Structures are given as structure tokens and as C-alpha cells.
Amino acid sequence: MKEDVKIAGANVFGGGEFRNVKISGAGKVTNDLSAEEISVSGAFKALGEVTAKQIKLSGSAHFEKNVKSEYFAVSGGVKILGNLNSETLKVAGEINCKGEVNSDEINIESTDSKLSNVYGENIFIGTKSYFGRRKSRKNQVQLIEATTVEVNQSEVDIIRGSKITVGANSVIKLVEYSDELILEDNAVVKESIKV
Amino acid sequence: MISKKDLLKEMNISYGQLYRWKREGLIPDDWFIKQSVATGQETFFKKELILPRIQSILELKDKYQLEELRNFLNPILSERNFTIKEVLALNEIDPFIAKKYSMKKEIFTIYDIILLYIFSINQDKLNFDEYLDYDFSVLKDLNRIAYILQINEYYLLITDLNTIIDQKINVYKKYRFEDVSSMIAKEI
């Protein structure tokens, strides 16, 4: 049977296959890591590829390579230098991903995230709270492609999808949609094409 | 080449479906070719690869589990799974024999197909009904050789990795699995 890893305090481990990895404090893994569940409260840094059924992070996390999981939830901040693949992605706080994000359901509640290419079925990026709306803070995204997309508080180069909703404090350079484009509040879409 | 936009329209699928299949490994990452266009970057595909692939995924996805589905699309012949429809499409396979064999299984391997081929083209010598109890997929080695032996008026099919045949017995035909499979590969 696979072992558990538990870090309370600060520690470094070498990676491998585990059942549950639980870190409270600070943990660093120097090689590829695969586990059933990874839960972190505090700080986490992974130098290799990370694969897990569930990844739950609260605090700050840094992944140097690709991350793959069925369920990936962050409250706090996460930085990923590789790709992020998951079925469900939930972020409350901030996500910065250099590679592509590919997930069925994406819910990113944030006004400070930076993403390159985001792909999925249903994608929300922005804030759901009225008080979270501030003109000065915006997510920066290069490309979003999904069946339904809803964004606010965001600057996006291109959004492609069936049903697209652009909300408050957003500037989108190009929207390509097949069914519906909804503009709310002071949303700006510079160019839109119905395909 | 076909653009992603046109692909979705032509196959009537959503972005979500396309990216889910990519994530699940049903469409290889390197089939997504990024190219610069006036509006920035767009993704293109080789038409001759992506269209049949999406067609098969759409046909198979509701009938099989993800792992089985992956095996149907496996490029390595010896690890790939086949549907009865694919088997029946092969020229050399007698549909009557294939259908009889499919009564007991619905996922076929290359080993099933090799044996179905041997039985199909030697129907005048071998009686397939006598072999119906066997599951050919257990053979699992392309280095095997199948021998059809003639003993007086009777013909018998044997296959093993190390076969020693008595010189008094007449070997009527000999099939290397590898040869048969590369022949079948041309048709797939």
C-alpha cells in the first residue's frame, strides 16, 4: 500500500507515489509527485510534474512543471510554469499559469490573475461580488475558448465560444461566438464576429 | 489543413468536447498546430487525421469506457482494440466467420483478427466450428507462427511459440503472425 506524507513545519521530500500528501507549514518536493490527494495549507513548491486525483491548496503554491488532477482548488495564490489539466478548477485569489489551462469546469474568482490559453466547457473568470469590482484591477488573459464563457474584471485578447458574456470593467480585443454575445455594464468588445 | 473553428462547425462539436478529448489523450497534443493569422494565433489540424478521429470518438464514446476508447484509437497495432464493424470492413475476413466469433465478444485484438484471417482463407481445409471455444486474444505475441497440419484427410491448426513438428506430419501451410498483421495493417 502507498504511504502518506505529512509535513507539519517545514520540510523537503524527493517525490514518488503516495496516497495522501498533507502539508501544513512549508513543503517542497524536488521530483515528480503522484498522489491520491494533495492538501496544502501554507506554502508549497513542486519542482517536478504533479499528478493527483485531488489537489487542494490554501496559501501559496508554485509548480515548476505540469499539473494534472481531477479536482484542483486554490484559495490564495498559485503559480504554474507548465500546463494545468483538470476536470474541475476552482480558484479564489490569484492564478498565474504560463502554459495552457485545460479543464471542463473553470471558476476563477479573481481580479489579479494572469493566464495564457484557457480551454474548457464552462469558464468563469472575474468576481461575483459587487465589492470586488474595481477598475484598477484586472485579470490578463491571452485566449479563452469554451462552450460558455463569462468574464468580468478582465482584459482578454481573444474569446471564442458559443455563449459569451462580458461583464464590468472588461476589455476584449476580439470575440468570436456562434450563439450569443451578451455585454453588461461598461464592457468593451473591440471586435466581435458571429461565426 | 482545417482550422479549429471550421472543424467544430463541420463535426458539430463544442470547444468543451474537443478539449476534453485532448485532455483524455484521445487526440494527441501534437495534432494541434498553432499558426499565426491576422487576428493573432489560431489552431489548425491535418484534415486527414482529425476528421476520421473525431468520427470514431463520436461513434464509440457512448458505448465504451475511456480506457477501452483509448485502446480503439491506439496507433500500436498489437495494443489496439477493434470493433466488429472494423473487422467486417477487412477484405480478407469472411463476415460469416467474424460474426460467429463475435457472438461471444465485442472487442477484438489484432490476434483475433489474425486467426479470423487464417480461418477465412482456409475454409476448405479448416472447420471453424471446431475452434469456436477458443479465445484467440490470449495468444498475444506477434512472433508466433500458426501451422496448418495435414494428417491424412484431416487438417488441424496449431500455434505455439516453440513448436516441434514430427517429420512424418505434413505442414500444409505456415503463417507468421507478424506477416499477417502487417498485411492487415495496410487495410486499416
mmCIF file of C-alpha atoms in Angstrom:
data_model
loop_
_atom_site.group_PDB
_atom_site.id
_atom_site.type_symbol
_atom_site.label_atom_id
_atom_site.label_comp_id
_atom_site.label_asym_id
_atom_site.label_seq_id
_atom_site.Cartn_x
_atom_site.Cartn_y
_atom_site.Cartn_z
ATOM 1 C CA MET A 1 0.000 0.000 0.000
ATOM 2 C CA LYS A 2 1.158 3.519 -0.779
ATOM 3 C CA GLU A 3 2.325 5.667 2.074
ATOM 4 C CA ASP A 4 1.202 9.028 3.313
ATOM 5 C CA VAL A 5 3.363 12.128 3.562
ATOM 6 C CA LYS A 6 2.717 14.539 6.371
ATOM 7 C CA ILE A 7 4.653 17.729 6.858
ATOM 8 C CA ALA A 8 3.956 19.991 9.785
ATOM 9 C CA GLY A 9 6.549 22.704 9.908
ATOM 10 C CA ALA A 10 8.994 22.891 7.063
ATOM 11 C CA ASN A 11 10.461 20.042 5.061
ATOM 12 C CA VAL A 12 11.720 18.863 1.688
ATOM 13 C CA PHE A 13 10.947 15.463 0.150
ATOM 14 C CA GLY A 14 12.015 13.741 -3.032
ATOM 15 C CA GLY A 15 8.733 12.892 -4.725
ATOM 16 C CA GLY A 16 7.372 9.477 -5.724
ATOM 17 C CA GLU A 17 3.974 7.797 -5.424
ATOM 18 C CA PHE A 18 1.936 8.420 -2.327
ATOM 19 C CA ARG A 19 -1.616 8.105 -1.032
ATOM 20 C CA ASN A 20 -2.214 11.366 0.795
ATOM 21 C CA VAL A 21 0.186 14.284 0.952
ATOM 22 C CA LYS A 22 -0.665 16.760 3.657
ATOM 23 C CA ILE A 23 1.386 19.868 4.274
ATOM 24 C CA SER A 24 0.763 22.445 6.932
ATOM 25 C CA GLY A 25 3.590 24.899 7.043
ATOM 26 C CA ALA A 26 6.006 24.768 4.163
ATOM 27 C CA GLY A 27 6.796 21.840 1.871
ATOM 28 C CA LYS A 28 8.966 21.380 -1.150
ATOM 29 C CA VAL A 29 9.100 18.375 -3.461
ATOM 30 C CA THR A 30 12.166 18.024 -5.658
ATOM 31 C CA ASN A 31 10.962 15.379 -8.160
ATOM 32 C CA ASP A 32 7.796 14.119 -9.858
ATOM 33 C CA LEU A 33 4.987 13.550 -7.403
ATOM 34 C CA SER A 34 1.838 11.492 -7.780
ATOM 35 C CA ALA A 35 -0.766 11.063 -5.067
ATOM 36 C CA GLU A 36 -4.440 10.425 -4.417
ATOM 37 C CA GLU A 37 -4.844 13.693 -2.624
ATOM 38 C CA ILE A 38 -2.554 16.646 -2.001
ATOM 39 C CA SER A 39 -3.668 19.205 0.535
ATOM 40 C CA VAL A 40 -1.595 22.187 1.492
ATOM 41 C CA SER A 41 -2.190 24.955 3.941
ATOM 42 C CA GLY A 42 0.797 27.221 3.915
ATOM 43 C CA ALA A 43 3.414 27.179 1.200
ATOM 44 C CA PHE A 44 4.211 24.513 -1.379
ATOM 45 C CA LYS A 45 6.742 24.262 -4.149
ATOM 46 C CA ALA A 46 6.969 21.415 -6.663
ATOM 47 C CA LEU A 47 9.975 21.129 -8.964
ATOM 48 C CA GLY A 48 8.682 18.115 -10.946
ATOM 49 C CA GLU A 49 5.411 17.071 -12.566
ATOM 50 C CA VAL A 50 2.490 16.707 -10.184
ATOM 51 C CA THR A 51 -0.398 14.268 -10.690
ATOM 52 C CA ALA A 52 -3.194 13.735 -8.174
ATOM 53 C CA LYS A 53 -6.900 12.975 -8.036
ATOM 54 C CA GLN A 54 -7.476 15.969 -5.816
ATOM 55 C CA ILE A 55 -5.314 18.994 -5.141
ATOM 56 C CA LYS A 56 -6.496 21.472 -2.528
ATOM 57 C CA LEU A 57 -4.313 24.452 -1.797
ATOM 58 C CA SER A 58 -4.765 27.264 0.636
ATOM 59 C CA GLY A 59 -1.892 29.664 0.906
ATOM 60 C CA SER A 60 0.635 29.909 -1.863
ATOM 61 C CA ALA A 61 1.886 27.287 -4.259
ATOM 62 C CA HIS A 62 4.417 27.168 -7.046
ATOM 63 C CA PHE A 63 4.615 24.446 -9.690
ATOM 64 C CA GLU A 64 7.634 24.383 -11.998
ATOM 65 C CA LYS A 65 6.172 21.815 -14.403
ATOM 66 C CA ASN A 66 2.822 20.338 -15.477
ATOM 67 C CA VAL A 67 -0.012 19.686 -13.058
ATOM 68 C CA LYS A 68 -2.727 17.100 -13.671
ATOM 69 C CA SER A 69 -5.680 16.384 -11.408
ATOM 70 C CA GLU A 70 -9.398 15.711 -11.494
ATOM 71 C CA TYR A 71 -10.138 18.395 -8.947
ATOM 72 C CA PHE A 72 -7.903 21.419 -8.398
ATOM 73 C CA ALA A 73 -8.907 24.081 -5.884
ATOM 74 C CA VAL A 74 -6.907 27.067 -4.701
ATOM 75 C CA SER A 75 -7.664 29.730 -2.194
ATOM 76 C CA GLY A 76 -4.735 32.063 -2.138
ATOM 77 C CA GLY A 77 -2.200 32.225 -4.903
ATOM 78 C CA VAL A 78 -0.781 29.691 -7.327
ATOM 79 C CA LYS A 79 1.851 29.959 -9.998
ATOM 80 C CA ILE A 80 2.294 27.241 -12.629
ATOM 81 C CA LEU A 81 5.067 27.295 -15.218
ATOM 82 C CA GLY A 82 3.764 24.266 -17.166
ATOM 83 C CA ASN A 83 0.247 23.222 -18.201
ATOM 84 C CA LEU A 84 -2.689 22.660 -15.875
ATOM 85 C CA ASN A 85 -5.088 19.826 -16.759
ATOM 86 C CA SER A 86 -8.086 19.087 -14.567
ATOM 87 C CA GLU A 87 -11.784 18.283 -14.706
ATOM 88 C CA THR A 88 -12.756 20.982 -12.224
ATOM 89 C CA LEU A 89 -10.710 24.077 -11.447
ATOM 90 C CA LYS A 90 -11.693 26.453 -8.680
ATOM 91 C CA VAL A 91 -9.663 29.490 -7.755
ATOM 92 C CA ALA A 92 -10.394 32.111 -5.145
ATOM 93 C CA GLY A 93 -7.476 34.510 -5.144
ATOM 94 C CA GLU A 94 -4.910 34.511 -7.860
ATOM 95 C CA ILE A 95 -3.641 32.140 -10.524
ATOM 96 C CA ASN A 96 -0.712 32.675 -12.829
ATOM 97 C CA CYS A 97 -0.215 29.971 -15.437
ATOM 98 C CA LYS A 98 2.367 30.187 -18.210
ATOM 99 C CA GLY A 99 1.234 27.061 -20.034
ATOM 100 C CA GLU A 100 -2.279 26.173 -21.068
ATOM 101 C CA VAL A 101 -5.172 25.582 -18.710
ATOM 102 C CA ASN A 102 -7.498 22.807 -19.884
ATOM 103 C CA SER A 103 -10.429 21.946 -17.640
ATOM 104 C CA ASP A 104 -14.119 21.134 -18.051
ATOM 105 C CA GLU A 105 -15.441 23.492 -15.400
ATOM 106 C CA ILE A 106 -13.383 26.554 -14.597
ATOM 107 C CA ASN A 107 -14.348 29.039 -11.935
ATOM 108 C CA ILE A 108 -11.686 31.655 -11.265
ATOM 109 C CA GLU A 109 -12.799 34.277 -8.774
ATOM 110 C CA SER A 110 -10.023 36.754 -9.119
ATOM 111 C CA THR A 111 -9.064 40.201 -10.282
ATOM 112 C CA ASP A 112 -5.308 39.648 -10.360
ATOM 113 C CA SER A 113 -4.754 36.522 -12.429
ATOM 114 C CA LYS A 114 -2.535 36.100 -15.437
ATOM 115 C CA LEU A 115 -3.246 33.315 -17.908
ATOM 116 C CA SER A 116 -2.146 32.429 -21.414
ATOM 117 C CA ASN A 117 -4.536 29.940 -23.068
ATOM 118 C CA VAL A 118 -7.613 28.712 -21.212
ATOM 119 C CA TYR A 119 -9.760 25.917 -22.674
ATOM 120 C CA GLY A 120 -12.871 24.202 -21.343
ATOM 121 C CA GLU A 121 -16.613 23.655 -21.354
ATOM 122 C CA ASN A 122 -17.824 26.339 -18.932
ATOM 123 C CA ILE A 123 -15.478 29.116 -17.888
ATOM 124 C CA PHE A 124 -15.984 31.963 -15.460
ATOM 125 C CA ILE A 125 -13.192 34.447 -14.785
ATOM 126 C CA GLY A 126 -13.777 37.531 -12.656
ATOM 127 C CA THR A 127 -15.565 38.426 -9.470
ATOM 128 C CA LYS A 128 -19.059 37.549 -8.314
ATOM 129 C CA SER A 129 -19.016 40.093 -5.507
ATOM 130 C CA TYR A 130 -20.140 43.657 -6.171
ATOM 131 C CA PHE A 131 -17.469 44.992 -3.829
ATOM 132 C CA GLY A 132 -14.803 43.090 -5.705
ATOM 133 C CA ARG A 133 -15.306 45.348 -8.710
ATOM 134 C CA ARG A 134 -12.529 47.833 -9.042
ATOM 135 C CA LYS A 135 -11.450 49.463 -12.258
ATOM 136 C CA SER A 136 -7.792 49.339 -11.435
ATOM 137 C CA ARG A 137 -7.538 45.556 -11.085
ATOM 138 C CA LYS A 138 -7.990 43.223 -13.987
ATOM 139 C CA ASN A 139 -7.166 39.667 -14.952
ATOM 140 C CA GLN A 140 -4.945 39.358 -18.005
ATOM 141 C CA VAL A 141 -5.717 36.518 -20.392
ATOM 142 C CA GLN A 142 -4.480 35.847 -23.922
ATOM 143 C CA LEU A 143 -7.047 33.365 -25.194
ATOM 144 C CA ILE A 144 -10.201 31.730 -23.864
ATOM 145 C CA GLU A 145 -12.004 29.007 -25.805
ATOM 146 C CA ALA A 146 -15.025 27.269 -24.291
ATOM 147 C CA THR A 147 -18.651 26.426 -24.925
ATOM 148 C CA THR A 148 -19.835 29.059 -22.447
ATOM 149 C CA VAL A 149 -17.619 31.877 -21.233
ATOM 150 C CA GLU A 150 -18.337 34.584 -18.698
ATOM 151 C CA VAL A 151 -15.761 37.202 -17.759
ATOM 152 C CA ASN A 152 -15.628 40.445 -15.865
ATOM 153 C CA GLN A 153 -12.741 42.484 -14.458
ATOM 154 C CA SER A 154 -10.607 41.100 -17.265
ATOM 155 C CA GLU A 155 -8.546 42.071 -20.263
ATOM 156 C CA VAL A 156 -8.599 39.323 -22.872
ATOM 157 C CA ASP A 157 -7.109 39.233 -26.377
ATOM 158 C CA ILE A 158 -9.453 36.643 -27.885
ATOM 159 C CA ILE A 159 -12.549 34.813 -26.612
ATOM 160 C CA ARG A 160 -14.087 32.080 -28.750
ATOM 161 C CA GLY A 161 -17.206 30.099 -27.835
ATOM 162 C CA SER A 162 -20.947 29.572 -28.227
ATOM 163 C CA LYS A 163 -22.371 31.754 -25.491
ATOM 164 C CA ILE A 164 -20.166 34.578 -24.262
ATOM 165 C CA THR A 165 -20.933 37.108 -21.544
ATOM 166 C CA VAL A 166 -18.629 40.059 -20.980
ATOM 167 C CA GLY A 167 -19.207 41.994 -17.757
ATOM 168 C CA ALA A 168 -17.977 45.029 -15.860
ATOM 169 C CA ASN A 169 -14.543 46.558 -16.280
ATOM 170 C CA SER A 170 -13.524 44.330 -19.150
ATOM 171 C CA VAL A 171 -11.812 44.965 -22.435
ATOM 172 C CA ILE A 172 -11.810 42.223 -25.059
ATOM 173 C CA LYS A 173 -9.985 42.704 -28.335
ATOM 174 C CA LEU A 174 -11.846 40.036 -30.302
ATOM 175 C CA VAL A 175 -14.877 37.848 -29.608
ATOM 176 C CA GLU A 176 -15.906 35.044 -31.962
ATOM 177 C CA TYR A 177 -19.231 33.475 -30.927
ATOM 178 C CA SER A 178 -21.716 31.089 -32.511
ATOM 179 C CA ASP A 179 -24.882 31.601 -30.418
ATOM 180 C CA GLU A 180 -24.958 34.653 -28.214
ATOM 181 C CA LEU A 181 -22.826 37.579 -27.059
ATOM 182 C CA ILE A 182 -24.026 39.489 -24.003
ATOM 183 C CA LEU A 183 -22.395 42.752 -22.963
ATOM 184 C CA GLU A 184 -23.036 44.034 -19.455
ATOM 185 C CA ASP A 185 -22.243 47.310 -17.676
ATOM 186 C CA ASN A 186 -19.245 49.082 -19.143
ATOM 187 C CA ALA A 187 -17.841 46.099 -21.037
ATOM 188 C CA VAL A 188 -15.806 46.898 -24.132
ATOM 189 C CA VAL A 189 -15.536 44.468 -27.040
ATOM 190 C CA LYS A 190 -13.425 45.988 -29.794
ATOM 191 C CA GLU A 191 -14.406 43.496 -32.458
ATOM 192 C CA SER A 192 -16.976 40.711 -32.498
ATOM 193 C CA ILE A 193 -17.699 38.142 -35.185
ATOM 194 C CA LYS A 194 -20.646 35.755 -35.286
ATOM 195 C CA VAL A 195 -19.376 32.514 -36.800
ATOM 196 C CA MET B 1 -5.417 21.712 -43.079
ATOM 197 C CA ILE B 2 -8.611 22.666 -41.277
ATOM 198 C CA SER B 3 -8.980 25.453 -38.715
ATOM 199 C CA LYS B 4 -10.374 24.637 -35.299
ATOM 200 C CA LYS B 5 -13.367 26.871 -35.948
ATOM 201 C CA ASP B 6 -14.260 25.025 -39.153
ATOM 202 C CA LEU B 7 -13.651 21.673 -37.511
ATOM 203 C CA LEU B 8 -16.130 22.392 -34.707
ATOM 204 C CA LYS B 9 -18.707 23.511 -37.248
ATOM 205 C CA GLU B 10 -18.187 20.610 -39.609
ATOM 206 C CA MET B 11 -18.316 17.916 -36.911
ATOM 207 C CA ASN B 12 -20.901 19.770 -34.814
ATOM 208 C CA ILE B 13 -18.895 19.551 -31.586
ATOM 209 C CA SER B 14 -18.133 22.115 -28.881
ATOM 210 C CA TYR B 15 -14.846 23.574 -27.651
ATOM 211 C CA GLY B 16 -15.520 21.750 -24.391
ATOM 212 C CA GLN B 17 -15.738 18.364 -26.126
ATOM 213 C CA LEU B 18 -12.617 18.953 -28.209
ATOM 214 C CA TYR B 19 -10.522 19.969 -25.218
ATOM 215 C CA ARG B 20 -11.906 17.174 -23.046
ATOM 216 C CA TRP B 21 -10.775 14.626 -25.663
ATOM 217 C CA LYS B 22 -7.379 16.304 -25.801
ATOM 218 C CA ARG B 23 -7.121 16.099 -22.018
ATOM 219 C CA GLU B 24 -8.169 12.461 -22.046
ATOM 220 C CA GLY B 25 -5.463 11.650 -24.577
ATOM 221 C CA LEU B 26 -7.925 10.730 -27.358
ATOM 222 C CA ILE B 27 -6.470 13.446 -29.573
ATOM 223 C CA PRO B 28 -2.661 13.733 -29.403
ATOM 224 C CA ASP B 29 -1.267 17.120 -28.293
ATOM 225 C CA ASP B 30 0.895 17.451 -31.387
ATOM 226 C CA TRP B 31 -2.138 17.312 -33.683
ATOM 227 C CA PHE B 32 -2.925 20.864 -32.502
ATOM 228 C CA ILE B 33 -0.840 23.056 -34.813
ATOM 229 C CA LYS B 34 -0.649 26.721 -33.864
ATOM 230 C CA GLN B 35 -0.248 29.213 -36.682
ATOM 231 C CA SER B 36 -0.184 32.989 -36.817
ATOM 232 C CA VAL B 37 -3.140 34.622 -38.555
ATOM 233 C CA ALA B 38 -4.293 38.246 -38.840
ATOM 234 C CA THR B 39 -6.164 38.108 -35.527
ATOM 235 C CA GLY B 40 -3.347 36.508 -33.584
ATOM 236 C CA GLN B 41 -2.911 32.773 -33.245
ATOM 237 C CA GLU B 42 -5.203 30.053 -34.446
ATOM 238 C CA THR B 43 -5.090 26.314 -34.203
ATOM 239 C CA PHE B 44 -5.163 24.079 -37.246
ATOM 240 C CA PHE B 45 -5.336 20.324 -37.791
ATOM 241 C CA LYS B 46 -4.368 17.957 -40.542
ATOM 242 C CA LYS B 47 -7.734 17.198 -42.064
ATOM 243 C CA GLU B 48 -6.956 13.588 -42.961
ATOM 244 C CA LEU B 49 -6.050 12.827 -39.330
ATOM 245 C CA ILE B 50 -8.571 14.780 -37.296
ATOM 246 C CA LEU B 51 -11.804 14.120 -39.227
ATOM 247 C CA PRO B 52 -11.735 10.294 -39.003
ATOM 248 C CA ARG B 53 -10.522 10.520 -35.388
ATOM 249 C CA ILE B 54 -13.445 12.685 -34.277
ATOM 250 C CA GLN B 55 -15.822 10.480 -36.261
ATOM 251 C CA SER B 56 -14.610 7.397 -34.356
ATOM 252 C CA ILE B 57 -14.740 9.144 -30.984
ATOM 253 C CA LEU B 58 -18.337 10.218 -31.633
ATOM 254 C CA GLU B 59 -19.288 6.694 -32.687
ATOM 255 C CA LEU B 60 -17.612 4.920 -29.789
ATOM 256 C CA LYS B 61 -17.854 7.311 -26.842
ATOM 257 C CA ASP B 62 -21.249 6.235 -25.517
ATOM 258 C CA LYS B 63 -20.593 2.510 -25.864
ATOM 259 C CA TYR B 64 -17.205 2.155 -24.202
ATOM 260 C CA GLN B 65 -15.259 3.254 -21.117
ATOM 261 C CA LEU B 66 -12.494 5.824 -21.535
ATOM 262 C CA GLU B 67 -9.730 3.223 -21.220
ATOM 263 C CA GLU B 68 -11.333 0.994 -23.875
ATOM 264 C CA LEU B 69 -11.875 4.015 -26.084
ATOM 265 C CA ARG B 70 -8.179 4.891 -25.811
ATOM 266 C CA ASN B 71 -7.308 1.374 -26.944
ATOM 267 C CA PHE B 72 -9.537 1.610 -30.008
ATOM 268 C CA LEU B 73 -7.503 4.633 -31.067
ATOM 269 C CA ASN B 74 -4.110 3.215 -30.119
ATOM 270 C CA PRO B 75 -1.671 3.576 -33.015
ATOM 271 C CA ILE B 76 0.271 0.481 -31.880
ATOM 272 C CA LEU B 77 -1.424 -2.391 -33.640
ATOM 273 C CA SER B 78 -0.597 -5.037 -31.034
ATOM 274 C CA GLU B 79 -2.201 -2.932 -28.267
ATOM 275 C CA ARG B 80 -5.154 -1.680 -30.202
ATOM 276 C CA ASN B 81 -8.788 -2.721 -29.884
ATOM 277 C CA PHE B 82 -11.126 -3.148 -32.846
ATOM 278 C CA THR B 83 -14.895 -3.064 -33.181
ATOM 279 C CA ILE B 84 -16.788 -5.717 -35.144
ATOM 280 C CA LYS B 85 -17.502 -3.024 -37.737
ATOM 281 C CA GLU B 86 -13.781 -2.526 -38.318
ATOM 282 C CA VAL B 87 -13.217 -6.288 -38.548
ATOM 283 C CA LEU B 88 -16.018 -6.705 -41.092
ATOM 284 C CA ALA B 89 -14.515 -3.936 -43.201
ATOM 285 C CA LEU B 90 -11.381 -6.022 -43.818
ATOM 286 C CA ASN B 91 -11.426 -7.605 -47.269
ATOM 287 C CA GLU B 92 -9.900 -10.956 -46.402
ATOM 288 C CA ILE B 93 -12.118 -11.676 -43.422
ATOM 289 C CA ASP B 94 -15.210 -13.753 -44.090
ATOM 290 C CA PRO B 95 -18.105 -11.855 -42.477
ATOM 291 C CA PHE B 96 -19.843 -15.127 -41.641
ATOM 292 C CA ILE B 97 -16.863 -16.360 -39.607
ATOM 293 C CA ALA B 98 -16.337 -12.957 -37.962
ATOM 294 C CA LYS B 99 -19.986 -12.739 -36.941
ATOM 295 C CA LYS B 100 -19.927 -16.245 -35.492
ATOM 296 C CA TYR B 101 -16.864 -15.333 -33.432
ATOM 297 C CA SER B 102 -18.416 -12.038 -32.352
ATOM 298 C CA MET B 103 -21.252 -13.886 -30.602
ATOM 299 C CA LYS B 104 -19.017 -14.226 -27.555
ATOM 300 C CA LYS B 105 -17.021 -10.999 -27.612
ATOM 301 C CA GLU B 106 -17.399 -7.466 -28.862
ATOM 302 C CA ILE B 107 -13.870 -6.080 -28.530
ATOM 303 C CA PHE B 108 -11.286 -7.616 -30.866
ATOM 304 C CA THR B 109 -7.490 -7.555 -30.767
ATOM 305 C CA ILE B 110 -5.085 -7.999 -33.665
ATOM 306 C CA TYR B 111 -4.658 -11.659 -32.577
ATOM 307 C CA ASP B 112 -8.358 -12.302 -33.021
ATOM 308 C CA ILE B 113 -8.131 -10.777 -36.473
ATOM 309 C CA ILE B 114 -5.048 -12.817 -37.470
ATOM 310 C CA LEU B 115 -6.811 -16.055 -36.599
ATOM 311 C CA LEU B 116 -10.046 -14.968 -38.275
ATOM 312 C CA TYR B 117 -7.966 -14.269 -41.354
ATOM 313 C CA ILE B 118 -6.362 -17.720 -41.319
ATOM 314 C CA PHE B 119 -9.740 -19.394 -40.900
ATOM 315 C CA SER B 120 -11.322 -17.199 -43.579
ATOM 316 C CA ILE B 121 -8.855 -18.096 -46.312
ATOM 317 C CA ASN B 122 -8.618 -21.789 -45.398
ATOM 318 C CA GLN B 123 -12.300 -22.584 -45.124
ATOM 319 C CA ASP B 124 -11.985 -25.574 -47.414
ATOM 320 C CA LYS B 125 -9.494 -27.195 -45.034
ATOM 321 C CA LEU B 126 -10.367 -25.962 -41.540
ATOM 322 C CA ASN B 127 -13.731 -26.238 -39.849
ATOM 323 C CA PHE B 128 -14.081 -23.029 -37.827
ATOM 324 C CA ASP B 129 -16.848 -24.511 -35.660
ATOM 325 C CA GLU B 130 -14.303 -26.849 -34.066
ATOM 326 C CA TYR B 131 -12.325 -23.855 -32.787
ATOM 327 C CA LEU B 132 -15.221 -21.733 -31.572
ATOM 328 C CA ASP B 133 -14.457 -22.399 -27.901
ATOM 329 C CA TYR B 134 -11.078 -20.673 -28.091
ATOM 330 C CA ASP B 135 -10.384 -17.039 -27.298
ATOM 331 C CA PHE B 136 -7.647 -16.072 -29.781
ATOM 332 C CA SER B 137 -6.773 -12.860 -27.980
ATOM 333 C CA VAL B 138 -4.815 -14.871 -25.361
ATOM 334 C CA LEU B 139 -2.096 -15.602 -27.947
ATOM 335 C CA LYS B 140 -0.580 -12.116 -27.511
ATOM 336 C CA ASP B 141 2.716 -12.424 -29.341
ATOM 337 C CA LEU B 142 3.465 -11.412 -32.903
ATOM 338 C CA ASN B 143 6.438 -13.797 -33.013
ATOM 339 C CA ARG B 144 4.126 -16.777 -33.072
ATOM 340 C CA ILE B 145 3.675 -18.977 -36.084
ATOM 341 C CA ALA B 146 0.469 -20.773 -36.972
ATOM 342 C CA TYR B 147 0.749 -24.137 -38.747
ATOM 343 C CA ILE B 148 -1.948 -25.935 -40.636
ATOM 344 C CA LEU B 149 -1.063 -29.607 -40.414
ATOM 345 C CA GLN B 150 -2.337 -32.275 -42.728
ATOM 346 C CA ILE B 151 -2.898 -35.707 -41.207
ATOM 347 C CA ASN B 152 -4.371 -37.966 -43.860
ATOM 348 C CA GLU B 153 -7.553 -36.209 -44.915
ATOM 349 C CA TYR B 154 -7.767 -34.134 -41.767
ATOM 350 C CA TYR B 155 -6.404 -30.589 -41.320
ATOM 351 C CA LEU B 156 -5.523 -29.101 -37.961
ATOM 352 C CA LEU B 157 -4.479 -25.604 -36.904
ATOM 353 C CA ILE B 158 -1.884 -25.268 -34.179
ATOM 354 C CA THR B 159 0.023 -22.292 -32.911
ATOM 355 C CA ASP B 160 2.688 -22.061 -30.288
ATOM 356 C CA LEU B 161 5.903 -20.192 -29.637
ATOM 357 C CA ASN B 162 8.092 -23.302 -29.762
ATOM 358 C CA THR B 163 6.602 -25.905 -31.981
ATOM 359 C CA ILE B 164 8.358 -29.093 -32.958
ATOM 360 C CA ILE B 165 6.548 -30.956 -35.661
ATOM 361 C CA ASP B 166 7.140 -34.622 -36.347
ATOM 362 C CA GLN B 167 8.664 -35.031 -39.808
ATOM 363 C CA LYS B 168 6.037 -37.620 -40.680
ATOM 364 C CA ILE B 169 3.380 -34.932 -40.405
ATOM 365 C CA ASN B 170 2.831 -32.771 -43.434
ATOM 366 C CA VAL B 171 2.829 -28.996 -42.848
ATOM 367 C CA TYR B 172 0.228 -27.781 -45.304
ATOM 368 C CA LYS B 173 0.638 -24.047 -44.596
ATOM 369 C CA LYS B 174 2.600 -21.801 -42.275
ATOM 370 C CA TYR B 175 1.708 -18.264 -41.184
ATOM 371 C CA ARG B 176 3.942 -15.911 -39.253
ATOM 372 C CA PHE B 177 1.668 -13.677 -37.118
ATOM 373 C CA GLU B 178 3.848 -10.694 -37.922
ATOM 374 C CA ASP B 179 3.367 -11.139 -41.675
ATOM 375 C CA VAL B 180 -0.395 -11.436 -41.352
ATOM 376 C CA SER B 181 -0.601 -8.424 -39.078
ATOM 377 C CA SER B 182 1.459 -6.210 -41.375
ATOM 378 C CA MET B 183 -0.778 -7.253 -44.225
ATOM 379 C CA ILE B 184 -3.867 -6.360 -42.175
ATOM 380 C CA ALA B 185 -2.215 -3.069 -41.150
ATOM 381 C CA LYS B 186 -2.230 -1.949 -44.769
ATOM 382 C CA GLU B 187 -6.001 -2.200 -44.861
ATOM 383 C CA ILE B 188 -6.664 -0.337 -41.616
#
